[in-house]
XYZ file of C-alpha atoms in Angstrom:
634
model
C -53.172 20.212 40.451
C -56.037 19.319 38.068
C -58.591 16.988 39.395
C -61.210 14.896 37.563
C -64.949 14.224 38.265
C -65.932 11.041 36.854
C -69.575 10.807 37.420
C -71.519 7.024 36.833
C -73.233 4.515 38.544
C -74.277 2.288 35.993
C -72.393 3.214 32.885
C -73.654 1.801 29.515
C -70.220 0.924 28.706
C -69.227 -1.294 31.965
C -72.366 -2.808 32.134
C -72.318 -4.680 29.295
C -68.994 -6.378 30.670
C -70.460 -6.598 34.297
C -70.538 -10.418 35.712
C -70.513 -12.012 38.843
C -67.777 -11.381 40.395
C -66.699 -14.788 43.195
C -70.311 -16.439 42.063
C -72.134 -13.482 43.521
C -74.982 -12.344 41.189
C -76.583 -9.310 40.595
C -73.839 -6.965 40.082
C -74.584 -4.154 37.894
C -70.996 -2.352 37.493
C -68.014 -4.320 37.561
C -64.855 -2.234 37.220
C -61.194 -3.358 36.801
C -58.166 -3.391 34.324
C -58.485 -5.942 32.340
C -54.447 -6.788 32.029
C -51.768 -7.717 34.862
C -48.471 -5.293 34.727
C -45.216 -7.288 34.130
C -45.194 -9.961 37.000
C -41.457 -8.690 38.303
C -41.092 -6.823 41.458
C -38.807 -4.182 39.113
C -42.183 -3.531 37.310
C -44.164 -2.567 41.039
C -45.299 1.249 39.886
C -46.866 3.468 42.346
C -50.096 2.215 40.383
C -49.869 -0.624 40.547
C -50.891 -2.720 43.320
C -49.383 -6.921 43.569
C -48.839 -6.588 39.846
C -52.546 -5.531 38.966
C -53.053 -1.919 37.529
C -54.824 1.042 38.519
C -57.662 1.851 36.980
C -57.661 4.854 33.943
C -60.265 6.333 32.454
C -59.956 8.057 29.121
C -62.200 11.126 28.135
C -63.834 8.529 25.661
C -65.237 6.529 28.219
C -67.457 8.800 29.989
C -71.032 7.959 29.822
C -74.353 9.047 31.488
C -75.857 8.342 34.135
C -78.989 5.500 34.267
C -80.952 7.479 36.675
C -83.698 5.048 36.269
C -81.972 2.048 38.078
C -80.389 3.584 40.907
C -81.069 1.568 44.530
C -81.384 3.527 47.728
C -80.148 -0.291 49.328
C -76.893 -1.011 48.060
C -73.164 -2.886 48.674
C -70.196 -1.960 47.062
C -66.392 -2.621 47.261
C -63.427 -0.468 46.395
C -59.742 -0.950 46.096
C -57.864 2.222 46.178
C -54.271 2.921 47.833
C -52.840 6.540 48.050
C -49.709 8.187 49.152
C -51.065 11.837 49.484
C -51.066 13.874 52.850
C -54.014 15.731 51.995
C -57.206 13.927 51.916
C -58.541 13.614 48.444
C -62.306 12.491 47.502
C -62.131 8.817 45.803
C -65.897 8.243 45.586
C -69.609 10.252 46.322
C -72.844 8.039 46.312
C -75.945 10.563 47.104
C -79.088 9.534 46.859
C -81.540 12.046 47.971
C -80.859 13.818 51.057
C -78.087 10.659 51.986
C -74.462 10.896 51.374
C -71.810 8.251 51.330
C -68.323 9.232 50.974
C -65.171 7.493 50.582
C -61.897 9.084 50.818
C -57.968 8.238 51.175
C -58.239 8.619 54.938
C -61.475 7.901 55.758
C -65.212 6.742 54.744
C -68.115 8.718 56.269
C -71.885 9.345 55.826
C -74.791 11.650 56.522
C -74.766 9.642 59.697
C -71.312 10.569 60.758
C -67.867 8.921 59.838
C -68.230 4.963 59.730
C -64.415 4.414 60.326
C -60.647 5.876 59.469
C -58.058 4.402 56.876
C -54.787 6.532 57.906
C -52.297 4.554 56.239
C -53.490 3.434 53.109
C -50.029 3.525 51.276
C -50.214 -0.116 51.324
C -53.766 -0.438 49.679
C -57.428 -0.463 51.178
C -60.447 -2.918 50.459
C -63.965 -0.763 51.443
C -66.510 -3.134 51.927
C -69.566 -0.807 52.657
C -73.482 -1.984 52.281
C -76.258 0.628 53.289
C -80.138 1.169 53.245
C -80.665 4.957 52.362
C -83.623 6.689 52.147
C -85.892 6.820 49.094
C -84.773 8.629 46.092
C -85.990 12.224 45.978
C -83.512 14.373 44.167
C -80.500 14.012 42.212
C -78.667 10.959 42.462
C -75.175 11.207 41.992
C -72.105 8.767 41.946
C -68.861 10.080 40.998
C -64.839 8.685 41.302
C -62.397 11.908 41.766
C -58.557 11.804 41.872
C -55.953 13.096 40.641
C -54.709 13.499 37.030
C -52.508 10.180 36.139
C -52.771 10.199 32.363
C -49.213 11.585 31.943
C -47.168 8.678 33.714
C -43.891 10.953 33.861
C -45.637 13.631 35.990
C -44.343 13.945 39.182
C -47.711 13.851 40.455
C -47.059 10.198 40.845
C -45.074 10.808 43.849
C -47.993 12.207 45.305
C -51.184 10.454 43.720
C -54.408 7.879 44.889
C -54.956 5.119 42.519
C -58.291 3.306 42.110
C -58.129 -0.448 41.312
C -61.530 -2.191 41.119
C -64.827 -0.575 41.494
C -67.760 -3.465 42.025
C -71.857 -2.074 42.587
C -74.974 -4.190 43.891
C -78.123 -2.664 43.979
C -79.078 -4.895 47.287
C -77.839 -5.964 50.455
C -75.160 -8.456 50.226
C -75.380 -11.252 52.862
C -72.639 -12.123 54.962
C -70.944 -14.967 53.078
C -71.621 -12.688 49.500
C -69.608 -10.280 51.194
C -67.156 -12.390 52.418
C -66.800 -14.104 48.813
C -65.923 -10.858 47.044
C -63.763 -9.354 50.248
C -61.509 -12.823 49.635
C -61.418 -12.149 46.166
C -60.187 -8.631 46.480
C -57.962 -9.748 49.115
C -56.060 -12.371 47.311
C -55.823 -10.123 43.935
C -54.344 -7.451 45.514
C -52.023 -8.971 48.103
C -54.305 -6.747 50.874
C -55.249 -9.068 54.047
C -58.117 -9.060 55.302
C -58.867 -7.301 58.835
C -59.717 -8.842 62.228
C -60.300 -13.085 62.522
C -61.899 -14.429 59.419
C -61.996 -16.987 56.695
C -61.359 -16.489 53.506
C -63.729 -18.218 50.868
C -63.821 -19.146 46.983
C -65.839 -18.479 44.671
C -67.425 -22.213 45.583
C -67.570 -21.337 48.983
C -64.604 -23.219 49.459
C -62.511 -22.074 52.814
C -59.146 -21.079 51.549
C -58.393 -19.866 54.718
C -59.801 -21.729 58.037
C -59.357 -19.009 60.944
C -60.325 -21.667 63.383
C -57.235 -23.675 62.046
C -54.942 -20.537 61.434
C -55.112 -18.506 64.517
C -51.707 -18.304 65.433
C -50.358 -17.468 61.619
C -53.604 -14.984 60.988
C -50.823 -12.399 60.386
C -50.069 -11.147 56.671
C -52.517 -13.343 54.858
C -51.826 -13.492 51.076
C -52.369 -15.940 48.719
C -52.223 -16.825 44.763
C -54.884 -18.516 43.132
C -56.690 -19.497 39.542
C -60.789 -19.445 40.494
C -62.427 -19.033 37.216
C -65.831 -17.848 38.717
C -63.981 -14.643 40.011
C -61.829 -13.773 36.947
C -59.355 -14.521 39.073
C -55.070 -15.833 38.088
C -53.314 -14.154 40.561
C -50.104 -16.097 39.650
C -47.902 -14.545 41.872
C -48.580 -12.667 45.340
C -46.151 -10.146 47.421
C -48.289 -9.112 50.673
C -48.905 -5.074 50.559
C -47.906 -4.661 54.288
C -44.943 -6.255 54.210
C -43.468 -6.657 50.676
C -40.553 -9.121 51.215
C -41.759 -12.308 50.296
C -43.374 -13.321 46.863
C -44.480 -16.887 46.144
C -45.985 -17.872 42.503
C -47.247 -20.883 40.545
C -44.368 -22.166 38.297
C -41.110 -21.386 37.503
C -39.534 -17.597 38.819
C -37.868 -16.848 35.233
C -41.405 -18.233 33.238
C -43.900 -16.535 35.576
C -45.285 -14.166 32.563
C -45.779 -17.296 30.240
C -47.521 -19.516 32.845
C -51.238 -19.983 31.217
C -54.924 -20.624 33.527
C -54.441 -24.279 31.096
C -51.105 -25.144 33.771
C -53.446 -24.811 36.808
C -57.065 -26.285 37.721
C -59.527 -23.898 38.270
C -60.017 -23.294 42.416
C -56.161 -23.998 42.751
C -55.170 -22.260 45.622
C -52.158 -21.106 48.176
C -53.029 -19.182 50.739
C -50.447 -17.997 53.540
C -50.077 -16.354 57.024
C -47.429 -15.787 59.573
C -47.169 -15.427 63.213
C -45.627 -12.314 63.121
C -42.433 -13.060 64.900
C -39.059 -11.681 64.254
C -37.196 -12.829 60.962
C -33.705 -12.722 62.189
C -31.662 -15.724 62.446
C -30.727 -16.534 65.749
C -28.759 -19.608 67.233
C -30.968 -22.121 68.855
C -30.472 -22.219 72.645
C -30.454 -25.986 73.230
C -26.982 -27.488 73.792
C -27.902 -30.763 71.783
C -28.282 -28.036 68.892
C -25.312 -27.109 66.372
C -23.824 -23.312 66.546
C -23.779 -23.596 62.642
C -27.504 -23.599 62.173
C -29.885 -20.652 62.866
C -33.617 -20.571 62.844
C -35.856 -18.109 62.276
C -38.679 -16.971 64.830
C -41.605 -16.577 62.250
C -43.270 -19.326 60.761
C -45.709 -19.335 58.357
C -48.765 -21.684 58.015
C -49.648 -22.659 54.123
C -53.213 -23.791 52.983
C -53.687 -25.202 49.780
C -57.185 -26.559 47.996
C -55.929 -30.054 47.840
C -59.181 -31.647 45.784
C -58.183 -28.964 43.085
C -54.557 -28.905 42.924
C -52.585 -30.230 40.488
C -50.374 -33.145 41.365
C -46.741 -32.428 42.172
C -47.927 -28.604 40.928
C -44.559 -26.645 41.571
C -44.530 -23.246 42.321
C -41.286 -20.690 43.521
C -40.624 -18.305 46.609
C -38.328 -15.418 46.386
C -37.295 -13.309 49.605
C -36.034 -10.100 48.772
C -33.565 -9.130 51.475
C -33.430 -5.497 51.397
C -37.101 -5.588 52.561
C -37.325 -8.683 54.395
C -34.838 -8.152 56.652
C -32.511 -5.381 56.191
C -30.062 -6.544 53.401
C -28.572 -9.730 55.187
C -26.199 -11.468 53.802
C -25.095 -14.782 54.662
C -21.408 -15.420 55.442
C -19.281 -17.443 53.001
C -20.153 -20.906 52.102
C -23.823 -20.646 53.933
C -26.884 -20.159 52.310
C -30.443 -19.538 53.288
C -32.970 -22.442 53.166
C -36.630 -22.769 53.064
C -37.828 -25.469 55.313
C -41.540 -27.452 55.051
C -42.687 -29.704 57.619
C -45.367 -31.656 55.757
C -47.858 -31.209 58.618
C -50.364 -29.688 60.369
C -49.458 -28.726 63.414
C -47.766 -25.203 64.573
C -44.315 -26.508 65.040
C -41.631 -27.473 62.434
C -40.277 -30.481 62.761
C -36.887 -30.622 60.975
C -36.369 -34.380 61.272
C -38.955 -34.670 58.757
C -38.857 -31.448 56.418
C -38.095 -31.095 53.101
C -34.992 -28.562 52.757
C -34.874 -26.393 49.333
C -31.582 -24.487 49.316
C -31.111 -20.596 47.854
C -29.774 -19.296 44.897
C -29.164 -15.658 44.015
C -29.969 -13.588 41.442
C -28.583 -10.556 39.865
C -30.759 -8.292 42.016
C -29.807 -9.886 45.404
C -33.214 -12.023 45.802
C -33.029 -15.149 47.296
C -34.660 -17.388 44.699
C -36.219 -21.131 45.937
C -37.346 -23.162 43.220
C -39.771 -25.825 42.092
C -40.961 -25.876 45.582
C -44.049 -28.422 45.928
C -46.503 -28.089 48.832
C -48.723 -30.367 50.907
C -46.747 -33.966 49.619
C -48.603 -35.390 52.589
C -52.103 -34.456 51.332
C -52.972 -33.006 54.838
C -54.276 -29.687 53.432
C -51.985 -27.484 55.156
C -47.843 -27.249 55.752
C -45.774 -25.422 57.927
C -42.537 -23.122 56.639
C -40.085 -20.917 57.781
C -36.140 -20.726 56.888
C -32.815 -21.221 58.464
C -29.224 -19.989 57.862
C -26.811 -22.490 57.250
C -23.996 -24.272 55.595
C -24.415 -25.438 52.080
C -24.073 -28.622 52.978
C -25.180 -30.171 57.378
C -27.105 -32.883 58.102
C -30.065 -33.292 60.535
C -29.986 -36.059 63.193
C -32.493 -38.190 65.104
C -31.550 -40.011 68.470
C -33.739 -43.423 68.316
C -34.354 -44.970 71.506
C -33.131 -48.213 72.711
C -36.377 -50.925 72.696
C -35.868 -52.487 75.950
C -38.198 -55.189 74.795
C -35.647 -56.337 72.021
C -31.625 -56.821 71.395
C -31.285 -53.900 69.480
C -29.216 -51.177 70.277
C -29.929 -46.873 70.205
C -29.538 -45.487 66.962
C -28.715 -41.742 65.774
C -30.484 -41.771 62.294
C -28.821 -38.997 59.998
C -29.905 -37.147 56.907
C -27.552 -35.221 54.645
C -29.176 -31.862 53.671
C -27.199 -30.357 50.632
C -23.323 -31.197 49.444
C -22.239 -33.954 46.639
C -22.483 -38.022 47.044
C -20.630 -39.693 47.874
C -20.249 -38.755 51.569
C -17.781 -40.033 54.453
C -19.088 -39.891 57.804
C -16.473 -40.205 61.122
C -17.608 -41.261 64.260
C -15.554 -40.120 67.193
C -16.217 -41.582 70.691
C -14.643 -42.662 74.211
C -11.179 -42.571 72.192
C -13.023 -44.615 69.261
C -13.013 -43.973 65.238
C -15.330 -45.620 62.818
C -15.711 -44.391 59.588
C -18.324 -45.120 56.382
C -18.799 -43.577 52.961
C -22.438 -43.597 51.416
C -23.612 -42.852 48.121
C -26.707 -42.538 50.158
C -27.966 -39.287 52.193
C -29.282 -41.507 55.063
C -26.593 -43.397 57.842
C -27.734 -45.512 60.641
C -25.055 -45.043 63.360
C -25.700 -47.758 66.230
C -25.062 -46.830 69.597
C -24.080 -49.400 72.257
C -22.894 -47.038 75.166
C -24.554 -43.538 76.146
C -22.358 -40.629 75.734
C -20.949 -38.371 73.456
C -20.713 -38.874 69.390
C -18.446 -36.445 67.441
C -19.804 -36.675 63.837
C -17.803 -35.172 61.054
C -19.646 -35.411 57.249
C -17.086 -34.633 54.270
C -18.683 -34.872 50.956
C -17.283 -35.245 47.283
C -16.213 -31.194 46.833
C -14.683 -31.663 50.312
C -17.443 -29.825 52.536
C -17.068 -30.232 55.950
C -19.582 -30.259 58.764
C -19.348 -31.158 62.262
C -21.512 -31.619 65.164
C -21.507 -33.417 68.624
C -24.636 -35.117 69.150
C -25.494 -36.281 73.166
C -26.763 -39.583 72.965
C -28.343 -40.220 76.259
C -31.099 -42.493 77.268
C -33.509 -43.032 80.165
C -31.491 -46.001 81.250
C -28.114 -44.096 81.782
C -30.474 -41.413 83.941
C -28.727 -41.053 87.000
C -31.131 -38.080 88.918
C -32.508 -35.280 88.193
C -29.413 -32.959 89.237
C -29.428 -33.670 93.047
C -30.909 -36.234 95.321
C -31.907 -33.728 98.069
C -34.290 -31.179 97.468
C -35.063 -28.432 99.637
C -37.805 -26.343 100.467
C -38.125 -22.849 99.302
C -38.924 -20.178 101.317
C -43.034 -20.793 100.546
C -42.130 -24.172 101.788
C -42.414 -25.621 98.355
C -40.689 -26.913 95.199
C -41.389 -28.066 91.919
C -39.509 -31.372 90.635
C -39.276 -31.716 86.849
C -37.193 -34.682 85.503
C -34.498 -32.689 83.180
C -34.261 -35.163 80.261
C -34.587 -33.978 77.168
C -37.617 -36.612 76.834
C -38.812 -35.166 73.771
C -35.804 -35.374 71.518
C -36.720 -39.320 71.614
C -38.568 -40.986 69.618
C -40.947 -42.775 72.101
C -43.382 -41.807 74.490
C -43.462 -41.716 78.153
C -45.054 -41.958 81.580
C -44.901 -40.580 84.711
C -45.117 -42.002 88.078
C -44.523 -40.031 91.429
C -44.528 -42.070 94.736
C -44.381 -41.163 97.828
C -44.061 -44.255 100.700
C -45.121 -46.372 97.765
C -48.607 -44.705 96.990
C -48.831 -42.823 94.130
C -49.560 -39.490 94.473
C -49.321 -38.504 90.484
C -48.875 -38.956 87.025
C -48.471 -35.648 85.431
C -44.354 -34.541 84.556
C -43.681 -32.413 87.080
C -44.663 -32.602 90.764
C -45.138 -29.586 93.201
C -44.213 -30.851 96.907
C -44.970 -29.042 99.855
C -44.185 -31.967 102.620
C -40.566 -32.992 103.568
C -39.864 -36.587 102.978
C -38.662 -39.543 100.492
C -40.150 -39.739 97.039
C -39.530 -41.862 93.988
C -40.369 -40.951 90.407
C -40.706 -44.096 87.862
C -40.525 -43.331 84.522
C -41.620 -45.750 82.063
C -41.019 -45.548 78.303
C -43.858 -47.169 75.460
C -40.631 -49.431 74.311
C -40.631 -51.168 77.293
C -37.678 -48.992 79.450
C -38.230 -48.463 82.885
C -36.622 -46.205 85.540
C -36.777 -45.516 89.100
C -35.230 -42.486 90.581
C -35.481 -41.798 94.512
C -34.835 -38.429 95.727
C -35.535 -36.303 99.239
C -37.197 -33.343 100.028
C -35.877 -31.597 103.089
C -37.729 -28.908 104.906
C -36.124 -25.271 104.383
C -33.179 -23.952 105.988
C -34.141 -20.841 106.483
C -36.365 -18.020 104.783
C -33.507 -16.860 103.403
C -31.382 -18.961 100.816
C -28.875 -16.455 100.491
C -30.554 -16.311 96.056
C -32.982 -14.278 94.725
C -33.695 -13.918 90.747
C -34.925 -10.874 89.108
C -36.511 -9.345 87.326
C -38.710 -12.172 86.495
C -41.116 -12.270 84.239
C -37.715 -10.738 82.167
C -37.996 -9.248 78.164
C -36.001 -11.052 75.510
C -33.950 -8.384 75.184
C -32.719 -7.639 79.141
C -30.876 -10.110 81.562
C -32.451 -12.006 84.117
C -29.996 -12.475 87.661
C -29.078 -14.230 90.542
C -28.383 -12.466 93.154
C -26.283 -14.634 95.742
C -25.407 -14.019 99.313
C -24.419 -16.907 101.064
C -23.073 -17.567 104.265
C -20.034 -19.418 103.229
C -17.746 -19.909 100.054
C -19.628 -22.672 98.060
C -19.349 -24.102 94.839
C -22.800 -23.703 92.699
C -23.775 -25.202 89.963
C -26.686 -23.560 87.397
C -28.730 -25.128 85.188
C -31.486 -23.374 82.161
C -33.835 -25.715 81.256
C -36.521 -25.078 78.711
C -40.360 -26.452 79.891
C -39.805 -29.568 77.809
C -36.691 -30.671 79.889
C -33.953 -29.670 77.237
C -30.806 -28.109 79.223
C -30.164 -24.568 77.498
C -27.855 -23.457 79.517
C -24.933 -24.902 82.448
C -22.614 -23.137 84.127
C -20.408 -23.583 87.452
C -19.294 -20.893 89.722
C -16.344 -21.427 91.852
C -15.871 -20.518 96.044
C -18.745 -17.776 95.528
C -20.475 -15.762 98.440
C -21.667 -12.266 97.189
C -22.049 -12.476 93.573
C -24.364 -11.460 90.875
C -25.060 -14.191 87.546
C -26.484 -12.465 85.115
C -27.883 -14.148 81.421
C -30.310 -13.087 78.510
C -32.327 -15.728 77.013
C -33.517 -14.534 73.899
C -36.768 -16.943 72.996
C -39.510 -16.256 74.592
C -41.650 -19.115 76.984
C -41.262 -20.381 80.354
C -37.562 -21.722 81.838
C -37.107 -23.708 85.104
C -33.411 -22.724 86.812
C -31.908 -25.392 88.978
C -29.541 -24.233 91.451
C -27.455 -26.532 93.460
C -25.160 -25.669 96.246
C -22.572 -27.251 98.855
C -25.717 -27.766 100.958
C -28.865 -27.226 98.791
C -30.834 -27.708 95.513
C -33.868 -25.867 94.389
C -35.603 -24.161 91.429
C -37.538 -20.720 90.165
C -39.074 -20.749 87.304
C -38.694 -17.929 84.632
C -40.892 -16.415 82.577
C -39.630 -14.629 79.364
C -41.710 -12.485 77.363
């Protein structure tokens, strides 16, 4: 196979065109295609790299060599991805008895090899600066790869493709470096390595590592910085091509002009690298008919810069994102935003964009619109679910007024106007609403069946617990034993956090406080009382005892523990006599995952799989006993 030696280092003909690439002056070649491909993922050649071109030289732009500026102290970058087994030459820089040379597996000097790329299908960024020695001999820098002139040649299947070339004749400093390396990064959809910011061309942080840590994963973004030559209107990460997000409007993307964005508008995105299946949520105050999705993504945007209301689209293709799902019939995929900050969604207050599907199978989610809350930053991920559900909110009774609890509801999808049944203690009450918002008032604790049918006749159900810290009875048992290390730790299992209110804690023991944090850890026998006291003016006062151990064996022992996602945890009983037990999952925040009773049981083995990872407190309560173990799952 023919190969071609390109040789230049500052070529007449690119150095009349050479700028300053992200504000960074001095640059004395600039190299790049000048033109985007066609922004559709059919359109993603093997040279192409997030819709920008490889680089081709015709035999007409070959020039000579300008001896008389070559630098012994340089920085360049290079873009390059390759598919070929063999290693193939991309780029030689000698200057006198010094060699630098940059390959499709690796980049080494006279000084040894300075590191490895072995998987570069996906596309490298080279950052390299060096001080050689002075110029003696011939100085020579050449680009050599394959022959792609003939795009039917099969040497496409097996080819490296060059994308941008960029040459200083000086040692960049660290934020220089990091200006263009953001640049390069955000063109070509390739994130950067290791913990880092990203920057502008204004020195702007796109990207705030300190602020990003746990979504560092992936980082892509799309961007118009004028400085750089930069409109990267649309962005698929080259790791993990599966999701695309662009400026505009998915069928206009080609036609969208630099004149429809500010210049230093920018999106930039990273995940936390968790799974992307959808998987039921293991609370039983949640609904079997909605599934959330593990990874969550953070989203940064240059809010001084960014258009108002600026709407942009995200398509998911499936067969790549996650293995060509499908949903079942009459459920849909949607993207969720919690206008926030913080690393958790909350879906009380999101902002819900349902799916539609094209004729290749993408999931298509338009005129999206980020950051409404003009925080700098939301949080996203997607759930499955029906085309039409609503999301509810359990609002606290304030003991300090009349009112009653409320479950505030929000209708997500489906066709005004809707009818909303409320089943409970034997008790119907029904409303229709034009509106997507009903205020259902609560007067007892307990159990609400509510049932939403909209105008096409859509149906969704759920049961919501409505339980307060007033109708708190205990916290499973009154008595509390010992465990064999003649200790226990007491959390109070209400789901405190599903309310909207704050609380405090107050553990006493003979009437002197002993603490204030959630949970206690007790390692004396005796009576104790725990008042809890909410910010609305609710009070409660639960008394409980702790009784020394039985024995040092309680007839249970759990293992494995700390337990995998993906292998059961068990209890192993072995108890004296028949007994009746009772076991209760609770997550670290006090919502009950999981209950179960087991009937007249001596020798028997419980085994469960809980699939999230994080920490789990088990309560186990007996014909004579209570006690806990907490569970770690990894």
């Amino acid at each position: 196979m023919k190969k071609i030696s390109l040789c230049f280092i500052l070529l007449f003909y690119f150095n009349l065109f050479a700028q300053n690439p992200a504000n960074v002056s001095g640059c004395s070649v600039w190299i790049k295609q000048s033109k985007n491909t066609t922004n559709s993922p059919l359109n993603l050649k093997k040279d192409s790299l997030n819709f920008n071109k490889a680089i081709f030289f015709s035999d007409a732009e070959r020039a000579i060599i300008n001896k008389s500026k070559l630098k012994s102290t340089f920085t360049l970058f290079l873009v390059y991805k390759s598919n070929q087994e063999e290693e193939n030459d991309i780029l030689n820089y000698t200057v006198g008895n010094e060699n630098l040379k940059i390959s499709n597996k690796k980049v080494y000097s006279s000084l040894g090899i300075e590191y490895s790329k072995h998987n570069s299908e996906k596309g490298v960024i080279v950052s390299y600066s060096a001080n050689l020695s002075s110029i003696k001999n011939s100085n020579i820098c050449y680009l050599s790869f394959l022959d792609i002139k003939n795009q039917n040649n099969n040497s496409l299947d097996q080819q490296t493709s060059v994308f941008e070339f960029i040459f200083f004749p000086r040692i960049l400093s660290a934020t220089e470096k990091l200006k263009i390396e953001s640049y390069l990064s955000i063109k070509y959809g390739v994130s950067l390595q290791g913990e880092t910011n990203y920057l502008s061309s204004n020195n702007s942080k796109i990207w705030n590592i300190e602020q990003n840590k746990t979504f560092n994963s992936n980082v892509t973004g799309i961007a118009r910085d004028d400085k750089s030559e930069l409109f990267q209107k649309n962005s698929i990460n080259a790791a993990k091509k599966g999701l695309r997000i662009g400026f505009g409007s998915y069928d206009s993307i080609s036609k969208l002009e630099k004149k429809e964005l500010n210049d230093n508008s920018y999106l930039v995105w990273g995940d936390n690298n968790k799974s992307v299946l959808f998987k039921k949520i293991e609370d039983q105050n949640s609904n079997d008919s909605i599934h959330k999705m593990e990874r969550t993504w953070k989203m940064q945007c240059t809010i001084s810069k960014f258009k108002e209301n600026q709407k942009s689209f995200v398509v998911i293709n499936p067969s790549v994102f996650f293995n060509n799902y499908k949903p079942k019939k009459d459920y849909t995929i949607w993207l969720v935003i919690s206008p926030q900050s913080s690393e958790i969604i909350n879906h009380q207050n999101s902002l819900f964009y349902p799916a539609t599907v094209n004729k290749a199978g993408e999931f298509i989610f338009e005129n999206v619109i980020w950051d409404r809350d003009k925080s700098g930053s939301d949080v996203f991920s997607f759930i499955e679910a029906p085309e039409m559900f609503f999301i509810d909110k359990f609002m606290v009774k304030d003991c300090n007024l009349s009112k009653n609890s409320t479950i505030n509801l929000t209708v997500i999808g489906g066709s005004a106007p809707f009818s909303l049944t409320v089943k409970h203690d034997g008790y119907i009450t029904n409303s229709i609403k034009n509106s997507r918002n009903f205020d259902i008032e609560i007067p007892t604790s307990g159990s609400y069946e509510l049932t939403l049918v909209d105008a096409k006749k859509q149906s969704f159900t759920k049961t919501v617990e409505a339980n307060s810290l007033e109708t708190l009875k205990d916290f499973s048992s009154s008595d509390w034993y010992l465990n064999k290390d003649s200790e226990i730790e007491i959390t109070p299992f209400l789901n405190l956090s599903k309310f909207d209110t704050k609380y405090s804690f107050s553990w006493q023991k003979e009437n002197i406080v002993i603490s204030n944090e959630k949970t206690l850890k007790v390692i004396e026998p005796g009576v104790y009382t725990l008042k809890i006291t909410s910010e609305k003016g609710c009070e409660k006062n639960l008394a409980f005892n702790v009784i020394e151990k039985v024995s040092d064996d309680y007839g249970v022992t759990l293992y494995p523990n700390p337990v995998s996602g993906t292998e059961p945890f068990n209890l192993k009983f072995n108890l004296e006599k028949a007994s009746d037990v009772e076991i209760k999952v609770y997550a670290i925040n006090g919502a009950l995952i999981k209950s179960e009773k087991l009937t007249a049981i001596t020798d028997y083995n419980y085994s469960q799989t809980l699939q999230t990872s994080g920490s789990y407190l088990i309560v186990i309560s007996t014909n004579t006993l209570s006690t806990t173990y907490k569970l770690i799952v990894n």
